[in-house]
Amino acid sequence: MTFETLGLQPRLVTRLAEQGITEPTPIQTQAIPHALEGRDVMGIAQTGTGKTAAFGLPMAHKLLKAGTKPDPKSVRGLILAPTRELAKQISDNLRAYTEGTHLKVNLVVGGASLNAQSQRLQRGSDLLVATPGRLIDLIDRKAVRLDQTRFLVLDEADQMLDMGFIHALRRIAPLLRKDRQTMLFSATMPKLMAELSRAYLTDPVRVEVAPPGKPADKVTQGLHFVQQAEKTALLIEHLDAHRAELGLVFTRTKHGANRLAKSLEKAGYAVGAIHGNKSQGQRERAIKAFRDGELKVLVATDVAARGLDIPGVRHVYNYDLPNVPDNYVHRIGRTARAGRDGRAVAYCAPAEMSELKAIQKTMGREIPVLGGTRWGGDGIETQGRQSRGNGPGKGNGRGKPSRGQSSRGRSRGRKAA
């Protein structure tokens, strides 16, 4: 199967080939023909498998075929994403697919100038990628209109539900054409997704290339049981073993991300941090420096769990386990991208056992233990004292409580990022 045999416009096929993209992925092979036929699509696939092209190429094909330009302030195709990073990644991909054509791709997200975004929307958009909150801001300012929108895409729709965007969707959807085509894509399938599908999709075809909650096959996972206060020292040992490679570290809170980044900087690492309190410019500069290798370590909250497509990321460290188990799958999906291998290491403190159990239940399997011994209900190892070892995969769990520390190893900062 090739993009040409899928029926895409030759200009798009040529542009893909120029980027070295010649063979469609499974989600693209299954979703694109249905999308080209005008069907509503519900696509379920692991992160990093090419969902953006699965919905972006059919829309670009149809807009090129129409050969017309958008009216002022109007939008012909709308893609909603839950985070700025994901929205930016989608818009970058769409611009790459459509370079050299007349199609205009715009991006509107929070943390940037409303006036500048309003001006960019004046001439209309063939494809508009937006976060829901910022789009509503622009609607209220009458800077954009959706009455001509023929295509609606909800990307990472499960996270939209988690982040409370359902109210924004209820306000945005009625503004679009009733005869629109709607596509919904996600890596997981929570129960609320069925309700979302019934509300916004008409007789959708379901395309599923991996079981919901299944991590990417090429990610090697490992788990260390470790006291909360000793996580930083263990992380530094693991980072030291791979100083030349990019490492992405996830924390649960914004404050925790800042604190950890400062500790790693003192330890001699070129490190940056991104989270919800950073401006869009700060986040983009940090991501670019990380992508270019100027930063070897990036500490982030779950704002980076989706949409961060940096093929050079070889290691993902779950410094704090996520409160939402699906986010673990998304986090570790930041490595092993574009067919590469990757490694994901999780650190579990005594107070995080419930999060670990939820994650393993979601994946349907246990994470291999690399160090430490499983915590009991009292926060003490269930099989006695463990060895320190010399690094990842060698039993360096640092599970013994440090002097003066409560054996419960309180997990600090459980407020969501």
Short mmCIF file of C-alpha atoms in Angstrom, two decimals:
data_model
loop_
_atom_site.label_atom_id
_atom_site.label_comp_id
_atom_site.label_asym_id
_atom_site.label_seq_id
_atom_site.Cartn_x
_atom_site.Cartn_y
_atom_site.Cartn_z
CA MET A 1 0.00 0.00 0.00
CA THR A 2 1.24 3.49 -0.88
CA PHE A 3 -0.17 6.98 -0.42
CA GLU A 4 -0.81 7.08 -4.15
CA THR A 5 -2.91 3.92 -4.11
CA LEU A 6 -4.86 5.36 -1.19
CA GLY A 7 -6.12 7.95 -3.67
CA LEU A 8 -4.45 11.10 -2.38
CA GLN A 9 -3.73 14.07 -4.61
CA PRO A 10 -0.38 13.75 -6.46
CA ARG A 11 0.83 17.03 -4.95
CA LEU A 12 0.42 15.62 -1.46
CA VAL A 13 2.09 12.33 -2.38
CA THR A 14 5.05 14.21 -3.87
CA ARG A 15 5.35 16.43 -0.81
CA LEU A 16 5.34 13.38 1.48
CA ALA A 17 8.05 11.71 -0.60
CA GLU A 18 10.19 14.84 -0.32
CA GLN A 19 10.04 14.37 3.45
CA GLY A 20 10.99 10.71 3.15
CA ILE A 21 7.46 9.52 3.91
CA THR A 22 6.60 6.84 1.36
CA GLU A 23 4.64 4.12 3.14
CA PRO A 24 1.48 4.78 5.18
CA THR A 25 1.29 3.48 8.73
CA PRO A 26 -1.52 1.06 9.73
CA ILE A 27 -3.74 3.83 11.13
CA GLN A 28 -3.25 5.84 7.95
CA THR A 29 -3.95 2.84 5.71
CA GLN A 30 -7.21 2.13 7.49
CA ALA A 31 -8.47 5.64 8.23
CA ILE A 32 -7.64 7.60 5.05
CA PRO A 33 -9.94 5.67 2.64
CA HIS A 34 -12.93 6.14 4.96
CA ALA A 35 -12.11 9.80 5.47
CA LEU A 36 -11.82 10.36 1.71
CA GLU A 37 -15.29 8.82 1.33
CA GLY A 38 -16.66 11.41 3.74
CA ARG A 39 -17.33 9.03 6.61
CA ASP A 40 -17.06 10.12 10.22
CA VAL A 41 -14.08 8.30 11.74
CA MET A 42 -13.17 7.20 15.25
CA GLY A 43 -9.47 6.30 15.21
CA ILE A 44 -7.72 4.48 18.04
CA ALA A 45 -3.96 4.08 17.75
CA GLN A 46 -0.83 4.29 19.87
CA THR A 47 0.87 7.63 20.13
CA GLY A 48 3.58 8.10 17.51
CA THR A 49 1.83 6.04 14.82
CA GLY A 50 0.89 8.89 12.48
CA LYS A 51 -2.60 9.98 13.50
CA THR A 52 -2.02 13.55 12.28
CA ALA A 53 -1.53 12.40 8.69
CA ALA A 54 -4.49 10.04 9.04
CA PHE A 55 -6.86 12.98 9.44
CA GLY A 56 -4.80 15.81 7.93
CA LEU A 57 -4.12 14.33 4.51
CA PRO A 58 -7.79 13.58 3.64
CA MET A 59 -8.79 17.13 4.61
CA ALA A 60 -5.96 18.64 2.57
CA HIS A 61 -6.92 16.40 -0.38
CA LYS A 62 -10.52 17.61 -0.36
CA LEU A 63 -9.61 21.26 0.08
CA LEU A 64 -7.12 21.10 -2.78
CA LYS A 65 -9.70 19.41 -4.95
CA ALA A 66 -12.22 22.17 -4.22
CA GLY A 67 -9.69 24.73 -5.46
CA THR A 68 -11.29 27.66 -3.63
CA LYS A 69 -10.00 29.96 -0.91
CA PRO A 70 -11.62 30.66 2.46
CA ASP A 71 -13.71 33.76 3.08
CA PRO A 72 -12.38 36.36 5.57
CA LYS A 73 -12.33 35.09 9.16
CA SER A 74 -13.81 31.76 8.05
CA VAL A 75 -12.43 28.28 8.75
CA ARG A 76 -12.85 25.32 6.42
CA GLY A 77 -11.28 22.63 8.59
CA LEU A 78 -10.96 22.83 12.39
CA ILE A 79 -8.65 20.64 14.48
CA LEU A 80 -9.03 20.88 18.25
CA ALA A 81 -6.22 19.69 20.53
CA PRO A 82 -6.02 19.76 24.34
CA THR A 83 -2.52 21.26 24.76
CA ARG A 84 -0.39 23.95 23.12
CA GLU A 85 2.41 21.48 22.41
CA LEU A 86 0.13 19.07 20.60
CA ALA A 87 -1.54 21.88 18.65
CA LYS A 88 1.86 23.24 17.59
CA GLN A 89 3.01 19.79 16.50
CA ILE A 90 -0.15 19.24 14.44
CA SER A 91 0.14 22.61 12.72
CA ASP A 92 3.81 22.01 11.91
CA ASN A 93 2.95 18.66 10.33
CA LEU A 94 0.04 20.09 8.33
CA ARG A 95 2.23 22.92 7.01
CA ALA A 96 4.85 20.37 5.96
CA TYR A 97 2.24 18.27 4.13
CA THR A 98 0.76 21.27 2.28
CA GLU A 99 3.89 23.31 1.55
CA GLY A 100 3.80 24.64 -2.00
CA THR A 101 0.00 24.60 -2.21
CA HIS A 102 -2.46 27.46 -1.70
CA LEU A 103 -3.74 25.99 1.57
CA LYS A 104 -3.37 28.26 4.58
CA VAL A 105 -2.76 26.62 7.97
CA ASN A 106 -3.21 28.73 11.11
CA LEU A 107 -2.55 28.02 14.78
CA VAL A 108 -4.22 29.62 17.81
CA VAL A 109 -3.26 28.65 21.37
CA GLY A 110 -3.11 30.29 24.77
CA GLY A 111 0.00 32.06 26.00
CA ALA A 112 0.34 34.13 22.81
CA SER A 113 -0.99 37.51 21.69
CA LEU A 114 -4.73 37.56 21.00
CA ASN A 115 -4.36 40.58 18.74
CA ALA A 116 -1.69 38.92 16.62
CA GLN A 117 -3.77 35.78 16.30
CA SER A 118 -6.84 37.82 15.38
CA GLN A 119 -4.91 39.51 12.60
CA ARG A 120 -3.71 36.18 11.21
CA LEU A 121 -7.28 34.93 11.04
CA GLN A 122 -8.53 37.95 9.07
CA ARG A 123 -7.85 36.37 5.67
CA GLY A 124 -9.48 33.08 6.61
CA SER A 125 -8.03 29.62 7.27
CA ASP A 126 -8.17 26.45 5.23
CA LEU A 127 -7.06 24.53 8.29
CA LEU A 128 -7.12 25.96 11.82
CA VAL A 129 -5.47 24.12 14.71
CA ALA A 130 -6.64 25.41 18.08
CA THR A 131 -6.89 24.76 21.77
CA PRO A 132 -10.56 25.07 22.82
CA GLY A 133 -10.14 27.90 25.33
CA ARG A 134 -8.24 30.18 22.98
CA LEU A 135 -10.69 29.47 20.14
CA ILE A 136 -13.59 30.58 22.35
CA ASP A 137 -11.69 33.76 23.21
CA LEU A 138 -11.40 34.53 19.49
CA ILE A 139 -15.03 33.65 18.84
CA ASP A 140 -16.07 36.11 21.57
CA ARG A 141 -13.96 38.78 19.87
CA LYS A 142 -15.67 37.97 16.56
CA ALA A 143 -12.21 37.30 15.10
CA VAL A 144 -13.23 33.94 13.64
CA ARG A 145 -16.40 32.33 12.29
CA LEU A 146 -17.18 28.64 11.99
CA ASP A 147 -20.36 28.63 9.91
CA GLN A 148 -18.40 27.43 6.85
CA THR A 149 -16.44 24.74 8.67
CA ARG A 150 -16.83 21.45 6.78
CA PHE A 151 -14.38 19.35 8.80
CA LEU A 152 -13.96 18.91 12.55
CA VAL A 153 -11.21 16.85 14.16
CA LEU A 154 -10.94 16.13 17.87
CA ASP A 155 -7.39 14.92 18.49
CA GLU A 156 -6.48 13.20 21.77
CA ALA A 157 -10.13 13.43 22.68
CA ASP A 158 -9.69 11.41 25.86
CA GLN A 159 -7.41 14.09 27.27
CA MET A 160 -9.97 16.73 26.32
CA LEU A 161 -12.41 14.92 28.57
CA ASP A 162 -9.83 14.63 31.37
CA MET A 163 -9.06 18.35 31.15
CA GLY A 164 -12.70 19.40 31.25
CA PHE A 165 -12.98 20.63 27.66
CA ILE A 166 -16.38 19.02 27.17
CA HIS A 167 -18.08 22.33 28.03
CA ALA A 168 -16.00 24.13 25.40
CA LEU A 169 -16.91 21.48 22.82
CA ARG A 170 -20.59 21.93 23.58
CA ARG A 171 -20.24 25.62 22.83
CA ILE A 172 -18.08 25.26 19.71
CA ALA A 173 -19.85 22.40 17.89
CA PRO A 174 -23.22 24.15 17.29
CA LEU A 175 -21.38 26.96 15.46
CA LEU A 176 -20.19 24.58 12.72
CA ARG A 177 -22.07 23.41 9.65
CA LYS A 178 -24.50 20.59 10.39
CA ASP A 179 -23.36 18.64 7.32
CA ARG A 180 -19.74 18.55 8.46
CA GLN A 181 -17.46 15.54 8.56
CA THR A 182 -16.15 14.76 12.05
CA MET A 183 -13.15 12.66 13.02
CA LEU A 184 -12.11 11.71 16.52
CA PHE A 185 -8.65 10.32 17.29
CA SER A 186 -7.09 9.06 20.49
CA ALA A 187 -4.61 6.55 21.88
CA THR A 188 -6.97 5.34 24.60
CA MET A 189 -10.69 4.67 24.85
CA PRO A 190 -12.26 5.57 28.21
CA LYS A 191 -15.98 4.94 28.73
CA LEU A 192 -16.85 8.61 28.25
CA MET A 193 -15.48 8.42 24.72
CA ALA A 194 -18.57 6.49 23.58
CA GLU A 195 -20.75 9.35 24.84
CA LEU A 196 -18.56 11.86 23.01
CA SER A 197 -18.84 9.83 19.83
CA ARG A 198 -22.63 9.66 20.01
CA ALA A 199 -22.84 13.41 20.58
CA TYR A 200 -20.55 14.57 17.76
CA LEU A 201 -20.17 11.76 15.20
CA THR A 202 -22.74 10.34 12.79
CA ASP A 203 -22.55 6.61 12.03
CA PRO A 204 -18.76 6.59 12.50
CA VAL A 205 -16.45 3.86 11.28
CA ARG A 206 -14.14 2.70 14.06
CA VAL A 207 -10.51 2.16 13.12
CA GLU A 208 -8.37 0.51 15.78
CA VAL A 209 -4.79 -0.61 15.21
CA ALA A 210 -3.82 -1.31 18.84
CA PRO A 211 -5.77 -2.17 22.00
CA PRO A 212 -6.59 0.94 24.06
CA GLY A 213 -3.97 1.54 26.74
CA LYS A 214 -1.30 -0.53 24.96
CA PRO A 215 2.12 1.19 24.91
CA ALA A 216 4.32 1.27 21.84
CA ASP A 217 5.96 -2.11 21.20
CA LYS A 218 9.50 -0.77 20.96
CA VAL A 219 9.47 0.91 24.39
CA THR A 220 11.45 -1.10 26.95
CA GLN A 221 9.85 -0.43 30.34
CA GLY A 222 11.28 -0.74 33.82
CA LEU A 223 10.27 0.10 37.39
CA HIS A 224 12.18 1.10 40.52
CA PHE A 225 10.65 1.11 44.01
CA VAL A 226 12.26 4.07 45.73
CA GLN A 227 11.52 6.50 48.54
CA GLN A 228 10.31 9.90 47.35
CA ALA A 229 13.24 11.73 48.94
CA GLU A 230 15.75 9.52 47.10
CA LYS A 231 14.30 9.79 43.60
CA THR A 232 16.52 12.69 42.52
CA ALA A 233 19.75 10.86 43.38
CA LEU A 234 18.55 7.77 41.51
CA LEU A 235 17.51 9.84 38.50
CA ILE A 236 20.95 11.46 38.37
CA GLU A 237 22.60 8.03 38.40
CA HIS A 238 20.41 6.95 35.48
CA LEU A 239 21.01 10.17 33.53
CA ASP A 240 24.77 9.83 34.10
CA ALA A 241 24.70 6.50 32.29
CA HIS A 242 23.30 8.18 29.14
CA ARG A 243 24.71 11.72 29.17
CA ALA A 244 24.97 11.92 25.38
CA GLU A 245 21.30 11.00 24.82
CA LEU A 246 18.10 13.00 25.27
CA GLY A 247 16.11 12.29 28.42
CA LEU A 248 12.55 13.47 29.10
CA VAL A 249 11.54 13.55 32.78
CA PHE A 250 7.91 13.78 33.91
CA THR A 251 6.78 15.24 37.23
CA ARG A 252 3.28 15.59 38.57
CA THR A 253 3.32 19.30 39.43
CA LYS A 254 4.63 22.58 38.03
CA HIS A 255 6.50 23.36 41.26
CA GLY A 256 8.00 19.88 41.23
CA ALA A 257 9.22 20.38 37.65
CA ASN A 258 10.94 23.66 38.55
CA ARG A 259 12.51 22.23 41.69
CA LEU A 260 13.81 19.13 39.91
CA ALA A 261 15.20 21.17 36.99
CA LYS A 262 17.17 23.32 39.43
CA SER A 263 18.56 20.22 41.15
CA LEU A 264 19.65 18.73 37.82
CA GLU A 265 21.21 22.03 36.76
CA LYS A 266 23.28 22.05 39.96
CA ALA A 267 24.35 18.50 39.09
CA GLY A 268 25.82 19.81 35.83
CA TYR A 269 23.08 19.03 33.32
CA ALA A 270 21.91 21.23 30.47
CA VAL A 271 18.25 21.13 31.48
CA GLY A 272 15.01 22.98 30.76
CA ALA A 273 11.48 22.79 32.15
CA ILE A 274 8.03 23.21 30.61
CA HIS A 275 4.64 23.34 32.32
CA GLY A 276 1.41 25.31 32.38
CA ASN A 277 2.89 28.37 34.09
CA LYS A 278 5.46 28.89 31.33
CA SER A 279 4.55 31.24 28.48
CA GLN A 280 4.13 29.78 25.02
CA GLY A 281 7.39 31.40 23.95
CA GLN A 282 9.28 29.88 26.88
CA ARG A 283 7.87 26.44 26.15
CA GLU A 284 8.67 26.61 22.45
CA ARG A 285 12.24 27.79 23.10
CA ALA A 286 12.84 25.00 25.60
CA ILE A 287 11.44 22.36 23.24
CA LYS A 288 13.54 23.67 20.34
CA ALA A 289 16.70 23.63 22.45
CA PHE A 290 15.89 20.08 23.54
CA ARG A 291 15.17 18.98 19.97
CA ASP A 292 18.44 20.56 18.76
CA GLY A 293 20.42 18.86 21.53
CA GLU A 294 21.37 22.10 23.30
CA LEU A 295 19.47 20.72 26.30
CA LYS A 296 20.01 17.06 27.12
CA VAL A 297 17.27 16.86 29.73
CA LEU A 298 13.76 18.30 29.65
CA VAL A 299 11.61 18.21 32.79
CA ALA A 300 7.89 18.49 32.12
CA THR A 301 4.43 18.00 33.51
CA ASP A 302 1.79 16.21 31.46
CA VAL A 303 1.53 19.18 29.08
CA ALA A 304 4.28 17.31 27.21
CA ALA A 305 2.70 13.85 27.48
CA ARG A 306 1.10 14.30 24.07
CA GLY A 307 2.16 16.13 20.96
CA LEU A 308 5.88 16.22 21.70
CA ASP A 309 7.37 14.53 18.64
CA ILE A 310 11.14 14.48 19.04
CA PRO A 311 12.60 11.31 17.48
CA GLY A 312 15.87 11.77 19.37
CA VAL A 313 14.28 11.11 22.79
CA ARG A 314 15.76 7.78 23.88
CA HIS A 315 14.77 7.82 27.55
CA VAL A 316 11.59 8.77 29.41
CA TYR A 317 11.71 8.93 33.20
CA ASN A 318 8.49 8.94 35.22
CA TYR A 319 9.89 10.75 38.24
CA ASP A 320 6.33 10.93 39.60
CA LEU A 321 3.68 8.46 38.50
CA PRO A 322 0.66 10.16 36.89
CA ASN A 323 -2.70 10.33 38.63
CA VAL A 324 -4.44 9.45 35.35
CA PRO A 325 -3.22 5.98 34.29
CA ASP A 326 -3.71 6.62 30.56
CA ASN A 327 -1.18 9.44 30.81
CA TYR A 328 1.53 6.87 31.56
CA VAL A 329 0.97 5.36 28.11
CA HIS A 330 1.15 8.80 26.52
CA ARG A 331 4.27 9.77 28.47
CA ILE A 332 6.29 6.74 27.46
CA GLY A 333 5.06 7.22 23.88
CA ARG A 334 7.40 10.22 23.66
CA THR A 335 10.20 7.72 23.01
CA ALA A 336 10.48 4.91 20.44
CA ARG A 337 9.08 7.20 17.77
CA ALA A 338 9.41 6.79 13.99
CA GLY A 339 10.38 3.14 14.33
CA ARG A 340 13.19 3.72 16.83
CA ASP A 341 13.77 1.91 20.11
CA GLY A 342 13.25 3.66 23.41
CA ARG A 343 13.39 3.14 27.14
CA ALA A 344 10.98 4.20 29.88
CA VAL A 345 11.81 4.07 33.58
CA ALA A 346 9.27 4.65 36.35
CA TYR A 347 9.98 5.49 39.99
CA CYS A 348 7.38 4.39 42.55
CA ALA A 349 7.36 5.76 46.09
CA PRO A 350 5.27 4.08 48.83
CA ALA A 351 2.43 6.60 48.44
CA GLU A 352 2.21 5.90 44.68
CA MET A 353 1.23 2.22 44.87
CA SER A 354 -2.38 2.98 43.93
CA GLU A 355 -1.21 4.86 40.83
CA LEU A 356 1.05 1.94 39.88
CA LYS A 357 -1.77 -0.57 40.22
CA ALA A 358 -4.06 1.59 38.06
CA ILE A 359 -1.38 1.94 35.36
CA GLN A 360 -0.71 -1.77 35.23
CA LYS A 361 -4.42 -2.53 35.12
CA THR A 362 -4.85 -0.12 32.20
CA MET A 363 -2.00 -1.75 30.27
CA GLY A 364 -3.07 -5.27 31.21
CA ARG A 365 0.42 -6.21 32.34
CA GLU A 366 2.99 -5.49 35.03
CA ILE A 367 6.03 -3.28 34.51
CA PRO A 368 9.26 -5.27 34.98
CA VAL A 369 10.98 -4.40 38.28
CA LEU A 370 14.57 -3.19 37.79
CA GLY A 371 15.32 -2.18 41.36
CA GLY A 372 13.91 -2.18 44.84
CA THR A 373 11.19 -4.40 46.28
CA ARG A 374 7.45 -3.88 46.09
CA TRP A 375 6.11 -1.68 48.87
CA GLY A 376 3.69 -3.09 51.43
CA GLY A 377 0.69 -1.26 52.82
CA ASP A 378 2.84 0.32 55.52
CA GLY A 379 5.34 1.74 53.04
CA ILE A 380 7.99 -0.85 53.90
CA GLU A 381 9.48 -3.33 51.43
CA THR A 382 7.54 -6.58 51.38
CA GLN A 383 10.63 -8.75 50.83
CA GLY A 384 13.15 -7.03 53.04
CA ARG A 385 16.08 -4.80 52.26
CA GLN A 386 17.17 -4.52 48.63
CA SER A 387 20.59 -4.00 47.10
CA ARG A 388 21.73 -0.62 45.80
CA GLY A 389 23.24 -1.86 42.53
CA ASN A 390 25.10 0.32 40.06
CA GLY A 391 22.52 1.74 37.69
CA PRO A 392 19.42 1.07 35.60
CA GLY A 393 18.50 -2.56 35.42
CA LYS A 394 20.94 -3.53 38.19
CA GLY A 395 18.71 -3.39 41.21
CA ASN A 396 19.44 0.20 42.19
CA GLY A 397 16.09 0.79 43.81
CA ARG A 398 17.22 2.90 46.77
CA GLY A 399 14.26 1.47 48.62
CA LYS A 400 15.57 1.82 52.16
CA PRO A 401 14.13 4.89 53.93
CA SER A 402 16.76 7.54 54.61
CA ARG A 403 17.67 8.60 58.13
CA GLY A 404 15.00 10.74 59.74
CA GLN A 405 12.48 10.09 56.98
CA SER A 406 9.06 8.61 57.60
CA SER A 407 8.79 5.06 56.25
CA ARG A 408 5.65 6.14 54.46
CA GLY A 409 7.70 8.33 52.11
CA ARG A 410 5.07 10.97 51.60
CA SER A 411 4.40 11.82 47.99
CA ARG A 412 4.48 15.58 47.76
CA GLY A 413 2.60 17.80 45.40
CA ARG A 414 -0.34 15.67 44.26
CA LYS A 415 -2.04 18.67 42.72
CA ALA A 416 -2.50 18.11 39.01
CA ALA A 417 -0.28 19.96 36.58
#
